PDB file of C-alpha atoms in Angstrom:
ATOM      1  CA  MET A 124       3.739  -7.142   8.826  1.00 62.00           C
ATOM      2  CA  TRP A 125       3.859  -6.143   5.173  1.00 61.00           C
ATOM      3  CA  CYS A 126       4.236  -7.937   1.820  1.00 66.00           C
ATOM      4  CA  PHE A 127       5.197  -6.788  -1.651  1.00 67.00           C
ATOM      5  CA  GLY A 128       4.676  -8.815  -4.808  1.00 69.00           C
ATOM      6  CA  PHE A 129       4.309  -8.763  -8.551  1.00 68.00           C
ATOM      7  CA  SER A 130       1.452 -10.487 -10.507  1.00 64.00           C
ATOM      8  CA  ARG A 131       2.097 -12.225 -13.871  1.00 68.00           C
ATOM      9  CA  ILE A 132      -1.704 -12.338 -14.798  1.00 67.00           C
ATOM     10  CA  ASP A 133      -3.024  -9.657 -17.202  1.00 68.00           C
ATOM     11  CA  TYR A 134      -6.362  -9.005 -15.552  1.00 65.00           C
ATOM     12  CA  VAL A 135      -5.276  -8.223 -11.958  1.00 66.00           C
ATOM     13  CA  CYS A 136      -3.097  -5.677 -10.271  1.00 67.00           C
ATOM     14  CA  ASP A 137       0.560  -5.745 -11.275  1.00 69.00           C
ATOM     15  CA  VAL A 138       1.849  -4.671  -7.864  1.00 74.00           C
ATOM     16  CA  VAL A 139       0.184  -5.112  -4.422  1.00 77.00           C
ATOM     17  CA  LEU A 140       1.268  -3.828  -0.980  1.00 81.00           C
ATOM     18  CA  TYR A 141      -0.485  -5.681   1.821  1.00 84.00           C
ATOM     19  CA  SER A 142       0.062  -4.132   5.218  1.00 88.00           C
ATOM     20  CA  ASP A 143      -1.147  -5.249   8.702  1.00 89.00           C
ATOM     21  CA  PHE A 144      -1.085  -2.777  11.612  1.00 91.00           C
ATOM     22  CA  GLU A 145      -1.571  -3.334  15.330  1.00 91.00           C
ATOM     23  CA  SER A 146      -3.778  -0.215  15.733  1.00 91.00           C
ATOM     24  CA  GLN A 147      -5.239   2.848  14.016  1.00 91.00           C
ATOM     25  CA  LYS A 148      -2.428   4.830  15.597  1.00 96.00           C
ATOM     26  CA  ALA A 149       0.187   2.621  13.828  1.00 95.00           C
ATOM     27  CA  LEU A 150      -1.609   2.913  10.547  1.00 93.00           C
ATOM     28  CA  ASP A 151      -1.708   6.727  10.947  1.00 95.00           C
ATOM     29  CA  ALA A 152       2.025   6.800  11.817  1.00 97.00           C
ATOM     30  CA  TYR A 153       2.836   4.722   8.628  1.00 94.00           C
ATOM     31  CA  ALA A 154       0.638   6.829   6.433  1.00 93.00           C
ATOM     32  CA  SER A 155       2.336  10.080   7.441  1.00 96.00           C
ATOM     33  CA  HIS A 156       5.958   8.720   7.690  1.00 96.00           C
ATOM     34  CA  PRO A 157       8.350  10.657   5.478  1.00 96.00           C
ATOM     35  CA  GLU A 158       9.744   7.573   3.759  1.00 93.00           C
ATOM     36  CA  HIS A 159       6.160   6.340   2.956  1.00 91.00           C
ATOM     37  CA  LEU A 160       5.373   9.742   1.506  1.00 93.00           C
ATOM     38  CA  TRP A 161       8.495   9.668  -0.585  1.00 92.00           C
ATOM     39  CA  VAL A 162       7.762   6.256  -2.071  1.00 87.00           C
ATOM     40  CA  LYS A 163       4.153   7.314  -2.611  1.00 86.00           C
ATOM     41  CA  GLY A 164       5.334  10.362  -4.509  1.00 88.00           C
ATOM     42  CA  GLU A 165       7.927   8.277  -6.623  1.00 85.00           C
ATOM     43  CA  LEU A 166       5.460   5.669  -7.686  1.00 82.00           C
ATOM     44  CA  GLY A 167       2.446   8.043  -8.058  1.00 78.00           C
ATOM     45  CA  ASN A 168       3.227   9.096 -11.640  1.00 77.00           C
ATOM     46  CA  SER A 169       4.014   5.557 -12.878  1.00 77.00           C
ATOM     47  CA  ARG A 170       0.653   4.075 -12.251  1.00 76.00           C
ATOM     48  CA  ILE A 171      -2.439   3.821 -14.350  1.00 78.00           C
ATOM     49  CA  ALA A 172      -4.886   3.215 -11.579  1.00 78.00           C
ATOM     50  CA  ARG A 173      -4.841   2.967  -7.789  1.00 78.00           C
ATOM     51  CA  ASP A 174      -7.135   0.966  -5.449  1.00 79.00           C
ATOM     52  CA  GLN A 175      -7.029   0.993  -1.685  1.00 81.00           C
ATOM     53  CA  VAL A 176      -8.990  -1.159   0.709  1.00 83.00           C
ATOM     54  CA  ASP A 177      -8.855  -0.541   4.495  1.00 84.00           C
ATOM     55  CA  TYR A 178     -10.680  -2.982   6.747  1.00 82.00           C
ATOM     56  CA  ARG A 179     -10.689  -3.882  10.366  1.00 83.00           C
ATOM     57  CA  LEU A 180     -10.322  -7.357  11.691  1.00 80.00           C
ATOM     58  CA  SER A 181     -12.345  -8.030  14.915  1.00 74.00           C
TER      59      SER A 181
END
């Protein structure tokens, strides 16, 4: 599952990508996928800051 959205509030992130993966293997496959790397490269220069949070649900 993944979600993409825009915030209209000044003091929070303008764009957030939320992703949910079945396993660490699935996350690793996503992180190294050519299309993901392309988007990451395209958006990389247009951002001011980047925050990432990885957490595991038990």
